[in-house]
Amino acid sequence: MTTPAHHPPVMDPRFAPPFPAAALPILQNTQLRTNVAHATDVIQTKRNSLVAEKRDWQELRNSAAAIRAHVLANLGDYLEQFESNCTAAGGTVHWATDAAEARTIILDLLRQEKASEVIKIKTMTSAEIQLNPALEAAGISAIETDLAELILQLGDDEPSHIVVPALHVNRRQVREIFAERMGLPQLSDDPQALTAAARTYLRRKFLSVPTAISGANFLIAENGSVAIVESEGNGRMCLTLPRTLIALAGIEKLLPRFSDLEVMLQVLARSATGERMNPYTSLWSGVVPGDGPQRFHIVLLDNGRSRILARKVERQTLQCIRCAACLNTCPVYRQTGGHAYGSPYAGPIGAILTPQLERMQHAQSLPYASSLCGACYEVCPVKINIPEVLIELRAQVVNQQRAQSSRWFDPMFIGMKAANVTFASASRFQIAQRLGRIGLRVFTRSDGWIHRLPSLGGRWTLSRDLRALPNQTFRDWWAARPSKGNR
């Protein structure tokens, strides 16, 4: 049901192929691209309609951005305040420097509970730290209770969207997965029938598994509460029925005050699912005797976030509230879906978040998975300037490549030096034009276009065609014009 622990997980940036290589087979998958385009169109249309009805939408965006920026500027103080208030309410706060430490903390807590199964609320942070494979390796079954996550888990698949993880799967495919894995050969692909099958399957788990793992949409420093929003009610079940609840959250998820939810919930619901409000908004504050989990733990995860926080341009990445509005509007994501990004975080936000979490050692192709059209910035409810961060990360990638490569054996470096020498002289430039025109004739088709170039030129023609060089340059044309006196 989950990726075997002895195999590198698919959605692990350390083992993912470069974005162009991962995207190529997806571009040839017509059904997947159709599914992604249809789903993003539906969400985007709903989002646009509900945003249009809010006359103060830009003011809400400004407020949400200001709240998140204020938190990041004072993160240390708010983390201490949250820990104090959460502990006073009966919770236990754990600090994890990286993914390995977070996994160790959670596994130790589950061993104390003698847990063989856990039920899970959808949490991208657990995917970030590869928690499910670690649980499986320890002999603990993790049951995803979000419908989309359940579909992917039973289908041995990976998420392709932040809010709608199974966006790339249609209902006929869901029917095939449920029929096989739930032993329901007569199951129809009617949405109500599929929902009923999932509900019956999960209800047994809700009522019998005493330990749950959740993420967090927001952490409230003022009272030590955890806020979780979702659309199906599975989160509410996981928050109320188990004996023990373990929450995993990035340290950037804080809000200063309970009243800040008034702004954040308005922009989140509209941006994420095209709804005025989320169907279920749950808040959990420590332990209440006789009501809900009697042991509550929260693991606060750094895993590179402090490094991001220290950099002026990149810091705004941490303002993200995981609404996925940038995915729904991105022309690149629309063509490739989420799998090509090789990370739990797909789309434009994934293109800037994943490389930074990986210390710029992995996923270096992701900052180039963008046309820099700016659509992501226009829809972001917390006003993250994703194109600005993409450009900064591209510069870092280039600087790393320069520092790591042996320049005189680097084709890119040699090519740039040759271009520098050529462009520095008009006569050399004219000679290069003539030689280029002759050399490219071999690759020019009858329609006047070059469809494929060898070597480094192949990177350009892999995804675009190149017009052949004209027979006459502008300089030649200008020189051949009859003299007309003063021009």
Short mmCIF file of C-alpha atoms in Angstrom, two decimals:
data_model
loop_
_atom_site.label_atom_id
_atom_site.label_comp_id
_atom_site.label_asym_id
_atom_site.label_seq_id
_atom_site.Cartn_x
_atom_site.Cartn_y
_atom_site.Cartn_z
CA MET A 1 0.00 0.00 0.00
CA THR A 2 3.02 2.28 0.39
CA THR A 3 6.39 2.49 -1.29
CA PRO A 4 8.72 -0.23 0.09
CA ALA A 5 11.28 1.23 2.45
CA HIS A 6 14.23 -0.42 0.66
CA HIS A 7 13.44 1.41 -2.58
CA PRO A 8 13.99 5.16 -2.99
CA PRO A 9 10.53 6.75 -2.78
CA VAL A 10 9.33 8.23 -6.06
CA MET A 11 8.58 11.65 -4.62
CA ASP A 12 12.02 12.14 -3.14
CA PRO A 13 14.00 14.98 -4.74
CA ARG A 14 17.28 13.20 -3.97
CA PHE A 15 16.44 10.48 -6.48
CA ALA A 16 14.18 12.35 -8.90
CA PRO A 17 15.31 12.86 -12.51
CA PRO A 18 15.66 16.41 -13.86
CA PHE A 19 12.36 18.11 -14.62
CA PRO A 20 12.66 17.92 -18.45
CA ALA A 21 13.39 14.18 -18.32
CA ALA A 22 10.53 13.53 -15.90
CA ALA A 23 8.10 15.70 -17.88
CA LEU A 24 8.73 14.13 -21.30
CA PRO A 25 6.77 10.86 -20.80
CA ILE A 26 3.98 12.77 -19.06
CA LEU A 27 3.60 15.08 -22.05
CA GLN A 28 2.90 11.95 -24.10
CA ASN A 29 0.19 10.76 -21.67
CA THR A 30 -2.94 12.26 -23.20
CA GLN A 31 -5.32 10.94 -20.54
CA LEU A 32 -3.31 12.35 -17.65
CA ARG A 33 -2.99 15.76 -19.30
CA THR A 34 -6.73 15.78 -20.00
CA ASN A 35 -7.50 14.95 -16.36
CA VAL A 36 -5.17 17.67 -15.06
CA ALA A 37 -6.46 20.33 -17.46
CA HIS A 38 -10.11 19.58 -16.65
CA ALA A 39 -9.58 19.61 -12.88
CA THR A 40 -7.53 22.80 -12.82
CA ASP A 41 -10.05 24.52 -15.11
CA VAL A 42 -12.90 23.65 -12.73
CA ILE A 43 -11.04 24.85 -9.63
CA GLN A 44 -9.78 28.00 -11.33
CA THR A 45 -13.24 28.93 -12.60
CA LYS A 46 -14.76 28.51 -9.13
CA ARG A 47 -11.93 30.46 -7.56
CA ASN A 48 -12.26 33.36 -10.00
CA SER A 49 -16.00 33.57 -9.43
CA LEU A 50 -15.73 33.74 -5.65
CA VAL A 51 -12.81 36.16 -5.70
CA ALA A 52 -14.79 38.48 -7.98
CA GLU A 53 -17.59 38.73 -5.44
CA LYS A 54 -15.19 40.00 -2.77
CA ARG A 55 -14.82 43.74 -3.27
CA ASP A 56 -12.07 43.78 -0.66
CA TRP A 57 -10.09 40.88 -2.14
CA GLN A 58 -6.90 42.88 -2.63
CA GLU A 59 -7.18 44.23 0.90
CA LEU A 60 -7.56 40.66 2.17
CA ARG A 61 -4.46 39.63 0.21
CA ASN A 62 -2.53 42.54 1.65
CA SER A 63 -3.63 41.61 5.18
CA ALA A 64 -2.79 37.94 4.73
CA ALA A 65 0.63 38.78 3.31
CA ALA A 66 1.31 41.22 6.16
CA ILE A 67 0.34 38.64 8.80
CA ARG A 68 2.60 35.99 7.31
CA ALA A 69 5.50 38.41 6.81
CA HIS A 70 5.16 39.64 10.40
CA VAL A 71 5.28 36.06 11.70
CA LEU A 72 8.46 35.28 9.76
CA ALA A 73 10.12 38.47 10.99
CA ASN A 74 9.37 37.46 14.60
CA LEU A 75 9.31 33.68 14.28
CA GLY A 76 11.49 32.87 17.27
CA ASP A 77 9.25 34.79 19.67
CA TYR A 78 6.06 33.25 18.33
CA LEU A 79 7.50 29.73 18.45
CA GLU A 80 8.34 30.17 22.13
CA GLN A 81 4.87 31.59 22.80
CA PHE A 82 3.22 28.67 21.03
CA GLU A 83 5.30 26.12 22.94
CA SER A 84 4.45 27.74 26.27
CA ASN A 85 0.71 27.91 25.60
CA CYS A 86 0.48 24.46 24.02
CA THR A 87 2.32 22.91 26.98
CA ALA A 88 0.09 24.76 29.44
CA ALA A 89 -2.95 23.25 27.69
CA GLY A 90 -1.61 19.72 28.17
CA GLY A 91 0.23 19.17 24.91
CA THR A 92 3.83 18.07 24.46
CA VAL A 93 6.02 19.96 22.01
CA HIS A 94 8.93 18.26 20.25
CA TRP A 95 11.55 20.02 18.11
CA ALA A 96 12.98 18.34 15.00
CA THR A 97 16.01 19.79 13.24
CA ASP A 98 15.58 17.68 10.13
CA ALA A 99 13.52 14.90 8.55
CA ALA A 100 15.48 12.10 10.22
CA GLU A 101 14.97 13.54 13.69
CA ALA A 102 11.25 14.06 13.03
CA ARG A 103 10.86 10.44 11.92
CA THR A 104 12.73 9.23 15.01
CA ILE A 105 10.53 11.29 17.36
CA ILE A 106 7.31 10.02 15.77
CA LEU A 107 8.48 6.39 15.70
CA ASP A 108 9.48 6.55 19.37
CA LEU A 109 6.04 7.94 20.28
CA LEU A 110 4.31 5.19 18.31
CA ARG A 111 6.44 2.51 19.98
CA GLN A 112 5.42 3.90 23.35
CA GLU A 113 1.81 3.45 22.22
CA LYS A 114 2.61 -0.07 20.94
CA ALA A 115 0.93 1.01 17.70
CA SER A 116 0.75 -1.36 14.74
CA GLU A 117 -1.54 0.97 12.76
CA VAL A 118 -2.10 4.71 12.57
CA ILE A 119 -4.76 6.74 10.80
CA LYS A 120 -3.56 9.87 9.05
CA ILE A 121 -5.02 13.19 8.04
CA LYS A 122 -3.61 14.49 4.76
CA THR A 123 -0.30 16.16 5.54
CA MET A 124 2.30 17.23 3.01
CA THR A 125 4.88 17.64 5.74
CA SER A 126 4.78 13.88 6.41
CA ALA A 127 5.43 13.29 2.72
CA GLU A 128 8.30 15.78 2.87
CA ILE A 129 10.03 13.70 5.57
CA GLN A 130 9.11 10.38 3.89
CA LEU A 131 7.19 9.27 7.00
CA ASN A 132 5.06 6.51 5.48
CA PRO A 133 8.02 4.44 4.20
CA ALA A 134 9.68 4.84 7.60
CA LEU A 135 6.53 3.60 9.35
CA GLU A 136 6.26 0.63 7.02
CA ALA A 137 9.90 -0.28 7.62
CA ALA A 138 9.12 -0.25 11.36
CA GLY A 139 6.12 -2.56 10.87
CA ILE A 140 3.49 0.13 11.32
CA SER A 141 0.70 0.51 8.75
CA ALA A 142 -0.29 4.08 7.92
CA ILE A 143 -3.87 4.43 6.68
CA GLU A 144 -4.58 7.60 4.72
CA THR A 145 -8.09 8.82 5.49
CA ASP A 146 -8.33 11.66 2.97
CA LEU A 147 -10.24 10.24 -0.02
CA ALA A 148 -7.71 11.37 -2.60
CA GLU A 149 -4.77 10.16 -0.52
CA LEU A 150 -6.55 6.83 0.00
CA ILE A 151 -7.00 6.46 -3.77
CA LEU A 152 -3.30 7.04 -4.31
CA GLN A 153 -2.27 4.75 -1.48
CA LEU A 154 -4.42 1.86 -2.70
CA GLY A 155 -3.28 2.50 -6.28
CA ASP A 156 0.45 2.62 -5.36
CA ASP A 157 0.55 6.11 -6.84
CA GLU A 158 1.97 9.47 -5.81
CA PRO A 159 0.20 12.84 -5.33
CA SER A 160 0.23 15.32 -8.19
CA HIS A 161 -1.41 18.33 -6.53
CA ILE A 162 -1.13 20.04 -3.15
CA VAL A 163 -4.87 20.30 -2.42
CA VAL A 164 -6.29 17.62 -4.75
CA PRO A 165 -3.62 14.91 -4.69
CA ALA A 166 -5.47 12.53 -7.04
CA LEU A 167 -6.35 15.26 -9.54
CA HIS A 168 -4.73 13.22 -12.34
CA VAL A 169 -7.00 10.20 -11.73
CA ASN A 170 -10.52 10.01 -13.18
CA ARG A 171 -13.45 8.16 -11.66
CA ARG A 172 -13.12 5.12 -13.92
CA GLN A 173 -9.58 4.67 -12.68
CA VAL A 174 -10.75 5.12 -9.08
CA ARG A 175 -13.35 2.43 -9.64
CA GLU A 176 -10.68 -0.01 -10.86
CA ILE A 177 -8.49 0.68 -7.83
CA PHE A 178 -11.31 0.25 -5.31
CA ALA A 179 -12.69 -2.84 -7.02
CA GLU A 180 -9.32 -4.56 -6.85
CA ARG A 181 -8.01 -3.42 -3.47
CA MET A 182 -11.30 -3.45 -1.57
CA GLY A 183 -12.57 -6.68 -3.13
CA LEU A 184 -15.62 -5.07 -4.74
CA PRO A 185 -15.76 -6.41 -8.31
CA GLN A 186 -19.33 -5.17 -8.88
CA LEU A 187 -18.58 -1.61 -7.80
CA SER A 188 -19.76 1.04 -10.29
CA ASP A 189 -17.95 4.26 -11.14
CA ASP A 190 -20.82 6.39 -9.84
CA PRO A 191 -19.31 9.02 -7.49
CA GLN A 192 -21.80 8.22 -4.72
CA ALA A 193 -20.97 4.52 -4.92
CA LEU A 194 -17.24 5.21 -4.81
CA THR A 195 -17.67 7.54 -1.83
CA ALA A 196 -19.79 4.98 0.00
CA ALA A 197 -17.15 2.30 -0.57
CA ALA A 198 -14.42 4.54 0.82
CA ARG A 199 -16.58 5.56 3.77
CA THR A 200 -17.30 1.94 4.71
CA TYR A 201 -13.61 1.03 4.36
CA LEU A 202 -12.45 3.94 6.53
CA ARG A 203 -15.16 3.77 9.19
CA ARG A 204 -13.74 0.53 10.54
CA LYS A 205 -10.36 2.22 10.90
CA PHE A 206 -11.77 5.31 12.58
CA LEU A 207 -13.50 3.18 15.20
CA SER A 208 -10.65 0.75 15.88
CA VAL A 209 -7.27 2.52 15.49
CA PRO A 210 -6.36 4.44 18.67
CA THR A 211 -3.53 6.61 17.27
CA ALA A 212 -3.66 9.34 14.63
CA ILE A 213 -1.14 11.54 12.82
CA SER A 214 -2.08 14.95 11.48
CA GLY A 215 -0.51 18.00 9.94
CA ALA A 216 -1.53 21.59 10.61
CA ASN A 217 -2.76 24.40 8.43
CA PHE A 218 -2.04 26.96 11.11
CA LEU A 219 -0.59 27.09 14.63
CA ILE A 220 -1.95 29.81 16.89
CA ALA A 221 0.73 31.30 19.14
CA GLU A 222 -1.79 33.14 21.31
CA ASN A 223 -3.39 29.98 22.72
CA GLY A 224 -1.24 27.07 21.54
CA SER A 225 -3.96 25.72 19.21
CA VAL A 226 -3.64 23.70 16.03
CA ALA A 227 -6.02 24.58 13.18
CA ILE A 228 -6.87 22.05 10.47
CA VAL A 229 -9.17 22.71 7.51
CA GLU A 230 -10.55 19.98 5.25
CA SER A 231 -13.56 19.08 3.12
CA GLU A 232 -14.56 15.53 4.03
CA GLY A 233 -14.82 15.19 7.80
CA ASN A 234 -12.04 12.62 7.98
CA GLY A 235 -9.89 15.15 9.76
CA ARG A 236 -12.55 15.73 12.40
CA MET A 237 -12.74 11.96 12.97
CA CYS A 238 -8.97 11.66 13.35
CA LEU A 239 -8.89 14.61 15.74
CA THR A 240 -11.65 13.38 18.06
CA LEU A 241 -11.77 9.57 18.13
CA PRO A 242 -8.18 8.36 18.75
CA ARG A 243 -6.60 8.09 22.19
CA THR A 244 -3.33 9.65 21.01
CA LEU A 245 -2.80 12.42 18.44
CA ILE A 246 0.56 13.33 16.93
CA ALA A 247 0.69 16.51 14.83
CA LEU A 248 3.59 17.33 12.51
CA ALA A 249 4.03 20.93 11.35
CA GLY A 250 6.65 23.15 9.81
CA ILE A 251 7.84 25.92 12.09
CA GLU A 252 6.55 28.54 9.64
CA LYS A 253 2.87 27.61 10.11
CA LEU A 254 2.33 30.08 12.96
CA LEU A 255 -0.22 32.87 13.25
CA PRO A 256 0.11 35.38 16.11
CA ARG A 257 -3.55 35.58 17.17
CA PHE A 258 -6.74 33.57 16.97
CA SER A 259 -8.38 36.54 15.22
CA ASP A 260 -5.91 36.20 12.32
CA LEU A 261 -7.89 33.16 11.20
CA GLU A 262 -10.62 35.56 10.07
CA VAL A 263 -8.37 36.69 7.22
CA MET A 264 -6.52 33.47 6.51
CA LEU A 265 -9.57 31.23 6.25
CA GLN A 266 -11.22 33.58 3.76
CA VAL A 267 -8.27 33.66 1.37
CA LEU A 268 -7.42 29.97 1.83
CA ALA A 269 -10.85 28.55 1.00
CA ARG A 270 -11.36 30.69 -2.08
CA SER A 271 -7.85 30.10 -3.38
CA ALA A 272 -7.66 26.37 -2.66
CA THR A 273 -11.03 24.89 -3.59
CA GLY A 274 -13.15 27.78 -4.83
CA GLU A 275 -15.36 27.80 -1.70
CA ARG A 276 -16.39 30.65 0.57
CA MET A 277 -15.42 28.62 3.62
CA ASN A 278 -13.99 25.17 4.19
CA PRO A 279 -16.65 22.62 5.19
CA TYR A 280 -14.64 21.56 8.26
CA THR A 281 -12.44 23.84 10.34
CA SER A 282 -11.13 22.10 13.47
CA LEU A 283 -9.06 23.61 16.27
CA TRP A 284 -7.27 21.55 18.85
CA SER A 285 -5.79 22.92 22.07
CA GLY A 286 -3.87 20.43 24.20
CA VAL A 287 -5.79 17.85 26.22
CA VAL A 288 -9.31 18.04 27.68
CA PRO A 289 -10.06 15.27 30.21
CA GLY A 290 -12.71 12.90 28.91
CA ASP A 291 -12.98 14.59 25.50
CA GLY A 292 -10.89 13.59 22.51
CA PRO A 293 -7.26 12.40 22.55
CA GLN A 294 -5.79 12.18 26.03
CA ARG A 295 -2.23 12.39 24.76
CA PHE A 296 -1.35 15.16 22.33
CA HIS A 297 2.09 15.66 20.79
CA ILE A 298 3.20 18.18 18.22
CA VAL A 299 6.48 17.90 16.31
CA LEU A 300 7.77 21.25 15.04
CA LEU A 301 9.92 20.67 11.98
CA ASP A 302 12.74 22.88 10.74
CA ASN A 303 14.29 20.79 7.95
CA GLY A 304 15.91 23.75 6.21
CA ARG A 305 13.32 26.40 6.99
CA SER A 306 15.72 28.39 9.18
CA ARG A 307 18.14 28.62 6.26
CA ILE A 308 15.38 29.94 4.01
CA LEU A 309 14.31 32.39 6.71
CA ALA A 310 17.81 33.89 6.78
CA ARG A 311 17.73 34.93 3.10
CA LYS A 312 15.91 38.14 2.21
CA VAL A 313 14.48 37.20 -1.20
CA GLU A 314 13.81 33.54 -0.49
CA ARG A 315 12.18 34.16 2.92
CA GLN A 316 8.83 34.93 1.29
CA THR A 317 8.64 31.26 0.23
CA LEU A 318 7.71 30.46 3.83
CA GLN A 319 4.62 32.68 3.64
CA CYS A 320 2.92 29.88 1.64
CA ILE A 321 -0.36 28.53 3.06
CA ARG A 322 -0.47 25.55 0.64
CA CYS A 323 -3.57 26.68 -1.25
CA ALA A 324 -2.23 25.54 -4.66
CA ALA A 325 -3.68 28.53 -6.50
CA CYS A 326 -0.34 28.89 -8.25
CA LEU A 327 -0.58 25.31 -9.58
CA ASN A 328 -4.07 25.83 -10.97
CA THR A 329 -3.02 28.87 -13.01
CA CYS A 330 0.47 27.73 -14.08
CA PRO A 331 0.80 26.88 -17.81
CA VAL A 332 3.72 24.54 -17.10
CA TYR A 333 1.92 22.59 -14.38
CA ARG A 334 -1.15 22.34 -16.61
CA GLN A 335 0.90 20.41 -19.19
CA THR A 336 2.92 18.18 -16.86
CA GLY A 337 0.89 17.68 -13.70
CA GLY A 338 2.70 17.22 -10.41
CA HIS A 339 4.71 14.04 -10.89
CA ALA A 340 7.35 15.72 -13.06
CA TYR A 341 8.46 17.83 -10.09
CA GLY A 342 9.74 14.77 -8.20
CA SER A 343 8.62 16.20 -4.86
CA PRO A 344 5.51 16.35 -2.67
CA TYR A 345 5.51 20.07 -3.47
CA ALA A 346 4.59 20.54 -7.13
CA GLY A 347 3.97 23.53 -9.35
CA PRO A 348 5.46 27.01 -8.96
CA ILE A 349 5.66 26.86 -5.16
CA GLY A 350 7.38 23.49 -5.40
CA ALA A 351 9.82 24.89 -7.94
CA ILE A 352 11.08 27.37 -5.32
CA LEU A 353 10.50 25.43 -2.08
CA THR A 354 11.98 22.04 -2.94
CA PRO A 355 15.44 23.21 -4.07
CA GLN A 356 15.75 25.32 -0.94
CA LEU A 357 14.73 22.48 1.37
CA GLU A 358 17.36 20.38 -0.40
CA ARG A 359 20.09 22.98 0.26
CA MET A 360 20.26 23.61 -3.50
CA GLN A 361 21.96 20.22 -3.87
CA HIS A 362 19.02 18.47 -5.54
CA ALA A 363 16.08 19.52 -7.73
CA GLN A 364 18.23 22.14 -9.43
CA SER A 365 16.18 21.88 -12.63
CA LEU A 366 12.97 23.00 -10.90
CA PRO A 367 13.68 26.77 -10.90
CA TYR A 368 13.73 26.48 -14.70
CA ALA A 369 10.31 24.77 -14.81
CA SER A 370 8.61 28.10 -15.39
CA SER A 371 7.94 30.59 -18.17
CA LEU A 372 8.15 33.46 -15.63
CA CYS A 373 4.74 34.63 -16.85
CA GLY A 374 3.85 35.87 -13.36
CA ALA A 375 0.40 34.25 -13.20
CA CYS A 376 1.35 32.53 -9.94
CA TYR A 377 2.14 35.88 -8.30
CA GLU A 378 -1.17 37.36 -9.44
CA VAL A 379 -3.27 34.64 -7.75
CA CYS A 380 -1.18 34.01 -4.63
CA PRO A 381 -3.33 35.00 -1.62
CA VAL A 382 -0.26 35.87 0.46
CA LYS A 383 1.52 37.67 -2.41
CA ILE A 384 4.63 35.51 -2.76
CA ASN A 385 6.63 36.89 -5.68
CA ILE A 386 7.46 33.46 -7.08
CA PRO A 387 9.09 34.75 -10.30
CA GLU A 388 11.49 36.87 -8.22
CA VAL A 389 12.51 33.82 -6.17
CA LEU A 390 12.83 31.67 -9.30
CA ILE A 391 15.29 34.13 -10.81
CA GLU A 392 17.32 34.23 -7.60
CA LEU A 393 17.47 30.43 -7.45
CA ARG A 394 18.50 30.21 -11.09
CA ALA A 395 21.42 32.49 -10.30
CA GLN A 396 22.40 30.23 -7.41
CA VAL A 397 22.27 27.15 -9.64
CA VAL A 398 24.54 28.82 -12.21
CA ASN A 399 26.98 29.94 -9.52
CA GLN A 400 27.13 26.43 -8.11
CA GLN A 401 27.75 24.93 -11.52
CA ARG A 402 30.57 27.43 -12.13
CA ALA A 403 32.17 26.61 -8.80
CA GLN A 404 31.85 22.84 -9.19
CA SER A 405 32.83 22.36 -12.83
CA SER A 406 36.27 22.21 -14.38
CA ARG A 407 35.76 25.20 -16.65
CA TRP A 408 37.93 24.17 -19.55
CA PHE A 409 36.05 20.89 -19.83
CA ASP A 410 32.60 22.46 -19.39
CA PRO A 411 30.82 22.78 -22.79
CA MET A 412 28.63 25.60 -21.49
CA PHE A 413 31.62 27.60 -20.26
CA ILE A 414 33.49 27.02 -23.52
CA GLY A 415 30.42 28.07 -25.51
CA MET A 416 29.99 31.29 -23.54
CA LYS A 417 33.68 32.17 -23.93
CA ALA A 418 33.43 31.55 -27.66
CA ALA A 419 30.35 33.79 -27.85
CA ASN A 420 32.17 36.50 -25.93
CA VAL A 421 35.07 36.43 -28.40
CA THR A 422 32.72 36.40 -31.39
CA PHE A 423 30.45 39.24 -30.26
CA ALA A 424 33.41 41.44 -29.32
CA SER A 425 34.29 42.02 -33.00
CA ALA A 426 31.97 43.01 -35.86
CA SER A 427 34.09 41.18 -38.40
CA ARG A 428 34.21 37.99 -36.34
CA PHE A 429 30.45 38.24 -35.83
CA GLN A 430 29.88 38.51 -39.60
CA ILE A 431 32.13 35.51 -40.24
CA ALA A 432 30.22 33.50 -37.61
CA GLN A 433 26.93 34.41 -39.29
CA ARG A 434 28.16 33.10 -42.64
CA LEU A 435 29.55 29.92 -41.13
CA GLY A 436 26.39 29.39 -39.09
CA ARG A 437 24.21 29.80 -42.17
CA ILE A 438 26.27 27.17 -44.03
CA GLY A 439 26.46 24.76 -41.10
CA LEU A 440 22.76 24.90 -40.25
CA ARG A 441 21.68 24.05 -43.79
CA VAL A 442 22.29 20.40 -42.96
CA PHE A 443 19.63 20.56 -40.23
CA THR A 444 17.12 22.82 -42.01
CA ARG A 445 14.06 21.09 -43.43
CA SER A 446 12.15 22.12 -46.53
CA ASP A 447 9.68 24.13 -44.45
CA GLY A 448 12.49 26.48 -43.37
CA TRP A 449 12.57 25.28 -39.76
CA ILE A 450 15.20 23.40 -37.75
CA HIS A 451 13.48 20.70 -35.70
CA ARG A 452 16.49 18.99 -34.16
CA LEU A 453 20.06 20.03 -33.39
CA PRO A 454 22.91 17.88 -32.10
CA SER A 455 24.83 18.18 -28.82
CA LEU A 456 24.03 21.25 -26.67
CA GLY A 457 21.74 22.62 -29.37
CA GLY A 458 19.49 19.63 -28.75
CA ARG A 459 18.45 21.13 -25.40
CA TRP A 460 16.86 24.01 -27.28
CA THR A 461 15.13 21.96 -29.98
CA LEU A 462 13.94 19.32 -27.50
CA SER A 463 10.86 21.44 -26.79
CA ARG A 464 10.83 24.07 -29.56
CA ASP A 465 11.65 24.57 -33.24
CA LEU A 466 14.22 27.05 -34.55
CA ARG A 467 13.83 29.22 -37.62
CA ALA A 468 16.72 28.81 -40.08
CA LEU A 469 19.12 31.73 -40.45
CA PRO A 470 18.02 34.05 -43.28
CA ASN A 471 20.04 34.19 -46.46
CA GLN A 472 20.61 37.92 -45.94
CA THR A 473 21.47 39.63 -42.68
CA PHE A 474 20.17 43.06 -41.75
CA ARG A 475 23.63 44.53 -42.24
CA ASP A 476 23.84 43.01 -45.74
CA TRP A 477 20.38 44.30 -46.59
CA TRP A 478 21.23 47.77 -45.32
CA ALA A 479 24.51 47.88 -47.21
CA ALA A 480 22.80 46.82 -50.45
CA ARG A 481 20.25 49.66 -50.34
CA PRO A 482 20.78 52.40 -52.93
CA SER A 483 22.30 55.58 -51.53
CA LYS A 484 19.68 58.22 -50.68
CA GLY A 485 21.83 60.93 -49.31
CA ASN A 486 21.43 61.75 -45.68
CA ARG A 487 19.38 59.12 -43.89
#
